[in-house]
Coordinates of C-alpha atoms in Angstrom, one line a residue:
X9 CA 0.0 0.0 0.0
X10 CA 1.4 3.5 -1.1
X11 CA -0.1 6.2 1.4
X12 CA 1.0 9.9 0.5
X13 CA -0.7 13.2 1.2
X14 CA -1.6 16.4 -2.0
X15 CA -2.6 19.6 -1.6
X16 CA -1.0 22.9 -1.5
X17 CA 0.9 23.5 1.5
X18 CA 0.2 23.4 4.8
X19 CA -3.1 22.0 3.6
X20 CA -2.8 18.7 2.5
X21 CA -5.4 16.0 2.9
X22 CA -4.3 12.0 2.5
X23 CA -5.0 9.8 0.0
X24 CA -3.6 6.3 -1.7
X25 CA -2.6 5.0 -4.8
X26 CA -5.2 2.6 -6.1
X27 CA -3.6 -0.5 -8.2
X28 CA -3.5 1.4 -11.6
X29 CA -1.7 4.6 -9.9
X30 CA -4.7 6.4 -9.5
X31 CA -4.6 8.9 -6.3
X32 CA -7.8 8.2 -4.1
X33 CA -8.7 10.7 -1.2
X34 CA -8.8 9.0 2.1
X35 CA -10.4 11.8 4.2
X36 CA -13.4 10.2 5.1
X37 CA -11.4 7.6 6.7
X38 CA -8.5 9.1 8.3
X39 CA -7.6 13.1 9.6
X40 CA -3.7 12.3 8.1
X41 CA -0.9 9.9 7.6
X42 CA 0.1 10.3 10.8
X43 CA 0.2 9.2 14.6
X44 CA -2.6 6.8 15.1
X45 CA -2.7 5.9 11.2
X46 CA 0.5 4.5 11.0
X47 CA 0.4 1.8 13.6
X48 CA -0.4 -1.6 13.0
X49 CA -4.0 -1.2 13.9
X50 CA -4.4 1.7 11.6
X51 CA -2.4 0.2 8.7
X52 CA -4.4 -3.0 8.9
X53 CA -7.8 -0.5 9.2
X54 CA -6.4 1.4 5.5
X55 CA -5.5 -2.0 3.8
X56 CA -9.0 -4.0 4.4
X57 CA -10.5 -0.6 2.4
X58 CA -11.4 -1.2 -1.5
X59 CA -9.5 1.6 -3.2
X60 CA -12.2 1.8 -6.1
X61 CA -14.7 2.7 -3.2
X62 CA -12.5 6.1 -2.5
X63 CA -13.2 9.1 -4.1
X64 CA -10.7 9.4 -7.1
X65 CA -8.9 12.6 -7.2
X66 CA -8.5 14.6 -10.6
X67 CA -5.3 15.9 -11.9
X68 CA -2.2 16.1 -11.1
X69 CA -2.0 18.0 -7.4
X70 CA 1.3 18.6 -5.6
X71 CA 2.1 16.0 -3.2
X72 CA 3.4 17.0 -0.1
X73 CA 5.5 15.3 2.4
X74 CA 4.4 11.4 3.1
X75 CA 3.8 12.0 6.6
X76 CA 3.0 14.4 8.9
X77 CA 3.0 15.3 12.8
X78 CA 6.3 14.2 13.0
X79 CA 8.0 14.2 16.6
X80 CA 11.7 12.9 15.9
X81 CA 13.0 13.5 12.6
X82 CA 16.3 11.5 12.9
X83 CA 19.2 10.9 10.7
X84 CA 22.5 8.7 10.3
X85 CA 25.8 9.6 9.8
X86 CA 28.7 7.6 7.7
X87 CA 26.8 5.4 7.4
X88 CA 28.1 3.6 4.1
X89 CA 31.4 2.7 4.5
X90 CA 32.5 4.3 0.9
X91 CA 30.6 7.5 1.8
X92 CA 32.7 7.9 4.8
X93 CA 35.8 7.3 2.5
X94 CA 34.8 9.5 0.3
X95 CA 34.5 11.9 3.4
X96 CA 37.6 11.5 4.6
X97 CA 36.7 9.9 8.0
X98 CA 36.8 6.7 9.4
X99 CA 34.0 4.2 9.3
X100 CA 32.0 4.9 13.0
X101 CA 32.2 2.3 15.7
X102 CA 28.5 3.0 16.5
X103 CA 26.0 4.8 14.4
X104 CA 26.7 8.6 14.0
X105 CA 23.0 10.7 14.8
X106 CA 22.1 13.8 14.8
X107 CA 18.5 15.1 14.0
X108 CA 16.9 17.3 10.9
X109 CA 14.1 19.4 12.4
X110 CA 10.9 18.2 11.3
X111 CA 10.2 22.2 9.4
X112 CA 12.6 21.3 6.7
X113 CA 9.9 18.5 5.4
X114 CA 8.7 19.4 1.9
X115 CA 7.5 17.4 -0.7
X116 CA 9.0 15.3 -3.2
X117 CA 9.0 17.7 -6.0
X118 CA 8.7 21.2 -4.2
X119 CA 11.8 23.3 -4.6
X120 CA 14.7 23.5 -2.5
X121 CA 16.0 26.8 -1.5
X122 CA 19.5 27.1 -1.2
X123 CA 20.2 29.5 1.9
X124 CA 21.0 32.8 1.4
X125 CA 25.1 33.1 0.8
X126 CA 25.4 29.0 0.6
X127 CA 28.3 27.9 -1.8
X128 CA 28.3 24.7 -0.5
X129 CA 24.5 23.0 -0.7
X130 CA 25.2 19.4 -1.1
X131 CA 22.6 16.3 -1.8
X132 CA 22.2 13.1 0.0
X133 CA 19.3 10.4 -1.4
X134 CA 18.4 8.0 1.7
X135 CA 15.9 5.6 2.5
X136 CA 13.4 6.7 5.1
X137 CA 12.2 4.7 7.6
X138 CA 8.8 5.8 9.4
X139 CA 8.1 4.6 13.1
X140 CA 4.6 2.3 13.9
X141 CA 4.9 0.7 16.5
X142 CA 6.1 2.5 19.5
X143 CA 8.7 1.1 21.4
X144 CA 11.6 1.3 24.2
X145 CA 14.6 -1.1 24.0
X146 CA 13.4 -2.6 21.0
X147 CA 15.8 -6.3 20.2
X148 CA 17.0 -6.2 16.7
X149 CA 15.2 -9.6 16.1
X150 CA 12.1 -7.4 16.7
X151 CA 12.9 -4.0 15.1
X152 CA 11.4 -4.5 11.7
X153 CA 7.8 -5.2 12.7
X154 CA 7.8 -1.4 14.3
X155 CA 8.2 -0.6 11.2
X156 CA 4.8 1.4 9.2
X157 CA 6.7 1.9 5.8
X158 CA 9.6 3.3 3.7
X159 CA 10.1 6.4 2.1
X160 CA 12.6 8.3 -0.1
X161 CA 14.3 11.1 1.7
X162 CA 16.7 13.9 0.3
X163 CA 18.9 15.1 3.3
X164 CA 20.0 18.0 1.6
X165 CA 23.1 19.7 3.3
X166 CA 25.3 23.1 3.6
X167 CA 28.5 21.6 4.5
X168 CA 29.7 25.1 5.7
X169 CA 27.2 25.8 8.2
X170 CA 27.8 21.3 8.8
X171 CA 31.1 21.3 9.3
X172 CA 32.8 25.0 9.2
X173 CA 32.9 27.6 12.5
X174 CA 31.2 25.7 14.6
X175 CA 30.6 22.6 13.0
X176 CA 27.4 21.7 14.1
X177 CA 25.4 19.3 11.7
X178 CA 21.9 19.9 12.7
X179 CA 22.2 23.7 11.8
X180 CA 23.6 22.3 8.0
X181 CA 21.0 19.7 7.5
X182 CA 17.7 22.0 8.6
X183 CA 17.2 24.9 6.7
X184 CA 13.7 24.8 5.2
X185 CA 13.3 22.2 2.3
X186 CA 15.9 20.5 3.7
X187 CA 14.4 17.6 3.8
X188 CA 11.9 16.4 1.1
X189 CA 10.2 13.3 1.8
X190 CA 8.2 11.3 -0.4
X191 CA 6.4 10.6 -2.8
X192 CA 5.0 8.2 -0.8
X193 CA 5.1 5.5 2.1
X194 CA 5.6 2.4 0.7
X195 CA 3.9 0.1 3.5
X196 CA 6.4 -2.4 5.3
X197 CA 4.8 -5.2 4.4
X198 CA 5.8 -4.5 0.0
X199 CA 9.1 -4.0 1.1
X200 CA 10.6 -7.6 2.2
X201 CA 14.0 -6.5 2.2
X202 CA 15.1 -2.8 3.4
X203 CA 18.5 -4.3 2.8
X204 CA 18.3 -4.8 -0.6
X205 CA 17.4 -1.9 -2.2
X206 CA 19.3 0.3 -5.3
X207 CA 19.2 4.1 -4.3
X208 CA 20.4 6.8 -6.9
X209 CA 20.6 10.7 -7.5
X210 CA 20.9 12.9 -10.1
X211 CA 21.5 16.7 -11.1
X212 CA 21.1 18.3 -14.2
X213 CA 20.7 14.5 -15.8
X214 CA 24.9 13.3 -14.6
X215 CA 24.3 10.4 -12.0
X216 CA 26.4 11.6 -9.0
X217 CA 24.9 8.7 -6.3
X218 CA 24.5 5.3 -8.0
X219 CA 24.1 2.7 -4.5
X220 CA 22.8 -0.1 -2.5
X221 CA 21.4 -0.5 1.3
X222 CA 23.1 -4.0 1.2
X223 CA 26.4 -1.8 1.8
X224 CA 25.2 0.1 4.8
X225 CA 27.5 -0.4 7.7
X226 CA 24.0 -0.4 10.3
X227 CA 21.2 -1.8 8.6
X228 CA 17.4 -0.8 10.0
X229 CA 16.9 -3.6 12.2
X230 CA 20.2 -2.5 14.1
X231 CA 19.5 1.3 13.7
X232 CA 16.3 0.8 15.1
X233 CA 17.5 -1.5 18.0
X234 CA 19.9 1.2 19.0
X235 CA 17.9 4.3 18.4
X236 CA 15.3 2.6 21.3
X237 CA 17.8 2.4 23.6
X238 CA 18.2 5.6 24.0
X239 CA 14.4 6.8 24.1
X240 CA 11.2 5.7 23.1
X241 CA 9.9 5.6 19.1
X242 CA 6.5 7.0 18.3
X243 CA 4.4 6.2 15.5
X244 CA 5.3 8.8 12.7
X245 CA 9.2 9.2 13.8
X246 CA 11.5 9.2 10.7
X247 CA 15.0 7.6 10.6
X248 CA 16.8 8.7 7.5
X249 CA 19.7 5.7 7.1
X250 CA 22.2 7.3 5.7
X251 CA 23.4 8.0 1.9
X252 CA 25.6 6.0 -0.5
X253 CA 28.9 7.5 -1.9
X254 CA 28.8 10.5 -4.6
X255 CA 27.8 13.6 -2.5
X256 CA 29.0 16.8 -4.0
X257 CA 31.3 17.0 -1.5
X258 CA 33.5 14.0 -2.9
X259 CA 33.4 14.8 -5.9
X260 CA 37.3 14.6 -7.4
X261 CA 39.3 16.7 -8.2
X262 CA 37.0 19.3 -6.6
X263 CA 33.8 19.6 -5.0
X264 CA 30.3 20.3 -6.8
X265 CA 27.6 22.3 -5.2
X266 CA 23.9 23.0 -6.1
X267 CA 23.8 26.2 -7.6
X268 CA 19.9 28.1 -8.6
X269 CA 18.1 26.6 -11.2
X270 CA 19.3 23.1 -11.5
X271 CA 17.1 19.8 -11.0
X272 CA 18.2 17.1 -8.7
X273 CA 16.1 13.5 -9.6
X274 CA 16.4 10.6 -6.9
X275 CA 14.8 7.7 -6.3
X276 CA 14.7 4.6 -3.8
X277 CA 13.8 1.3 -5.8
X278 CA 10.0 0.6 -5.4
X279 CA 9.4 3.9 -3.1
X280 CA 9.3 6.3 -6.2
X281 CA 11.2 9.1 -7.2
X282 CA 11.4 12.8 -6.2
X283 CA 12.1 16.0 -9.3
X284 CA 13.4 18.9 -7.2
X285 CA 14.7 22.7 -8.9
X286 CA 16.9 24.4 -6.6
X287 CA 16.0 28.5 -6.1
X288 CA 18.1 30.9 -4.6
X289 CA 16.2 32.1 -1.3
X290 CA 14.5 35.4 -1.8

């Protein structure tokens, strides 16, 4: 099951993709993909529903971010051995968090501003994972079924404000659109295998990110495992896993940034693919 949300901003409403790709509304059914929906009870409510009994929705609306009402947006470090090569730094003993604030959430093809005075706005495609099952100390033989879904995320980055003056990462990795997430949530339960999925990125049509979650150094199950150990998961948090090698950043013989006006494509395979201009901010 593919949940999403559409609608202009700040107003979105949910809805589904039927089996054809058609976008259904869900509003008579649920407020938002969020909180109570996304548990197991409220993802088994959603699936026994006939799609073709939904209200189909005309068009082509904007689609926001997959989720909503997000308490903990958090996010991985390092976390493919090659990336932190690429990086310069050593592969982490233990995974490397820090958090995105949940305001930088857009949607998958919304544009991203690059900051005002940025030179060095970077791209990172990730899979998402969203939180269903709450949970404290979660075993990793456990940690999947807490799982509601999979998304794509784009943990866009200013490695000056990341890793420059102070050198504080959340400060780099949340400047609005930061963070687009979507198109949709794949539902767990269509996505045997977190660990085997291809994840890519473009700009301007040249492939930069070209990877696997097979090469992650902490795959879900252990992210999630640790994660819960140090404080409880809520239906609707967001673990973004990390990014394969091919970052702007690494680029040889010299870094590329996003500059205005160019078009970053990414996808996650079988949780769809985001089109995203950067804009200078105003």
């Amino acid at each position: 099951m593919k949940l999403l949300r559409y609608g202009p901003p700040g107003a979105e409403k949910p809805g589904l993709l039927d089996g054809e790709g058609g976008l259904r509304d869900l509003s008579a059914e649920v407020a938002d993909i969020a909180g109570e929906a996304l548990t197991p009870a409220g993802i088994a409510r959603l699936r026994a529903l006939d799609p073709r009994a939904l209200p189909r929705v005309e068009g082509n609306p904007r689609l926001g971010p997959c989720v909503t009402g997000v308490g903990k947006f958090m996010a991985i470090g390092l976390n493919y051995a090659d990336h932190a090569a690429e990086a310069g730094m050593a592969p982490p003993a233990e995974p490397v968090l820090f958090s995105k604030y949940p305001s930088a959430m857009c949607g998958p093809n919304d544009e991203v501003i690059i900051p005002r005075g940025s030179v060095k706005t970077d791209w990172e495609v990730e899979l998402g994972v969203v939180i269903g099952r709450p949970g404290r100390h979660i075993p990793e033989s456990d940690a999947l079924a807490h799982v509601a879904g999979y998304c794509v995320v784009n943990d866009v980055s200013e490695r000056s404000l990341q890793l420059e003056g102070t050198g504080q990462w959340v400060k780099g990795k949340s400047c609005d659109t930061f963070a687009p997430t979507g198109p949709w949530l794949v539902t767990a339960d269509e996505v045997p295998d977190p660990q085997n999925l291809r994840l890519w990125l473009e700009v301007d049509g040249h492939r930069y990110q070209d990877g696997s979650t097979a090469t992650m150094i902490f795959g879900v199950a252990r992210l999630i495992s640790y994660l819960s150990g140090l404080f409880t998961l809520h239906p609707g948090d967001i673990i973004s896993t990390g990014t394969p090698p091919g970052v702007g950043m690494g680029v040889k013989p010299a870094p590329v940034y996003l500059r205005p006006g160019q078009v970053m494509r990414l996808g996650v395979e079988g949780l769809g693919e985001q089109r995203l201009r950067t804009v200078a901010e105003p």
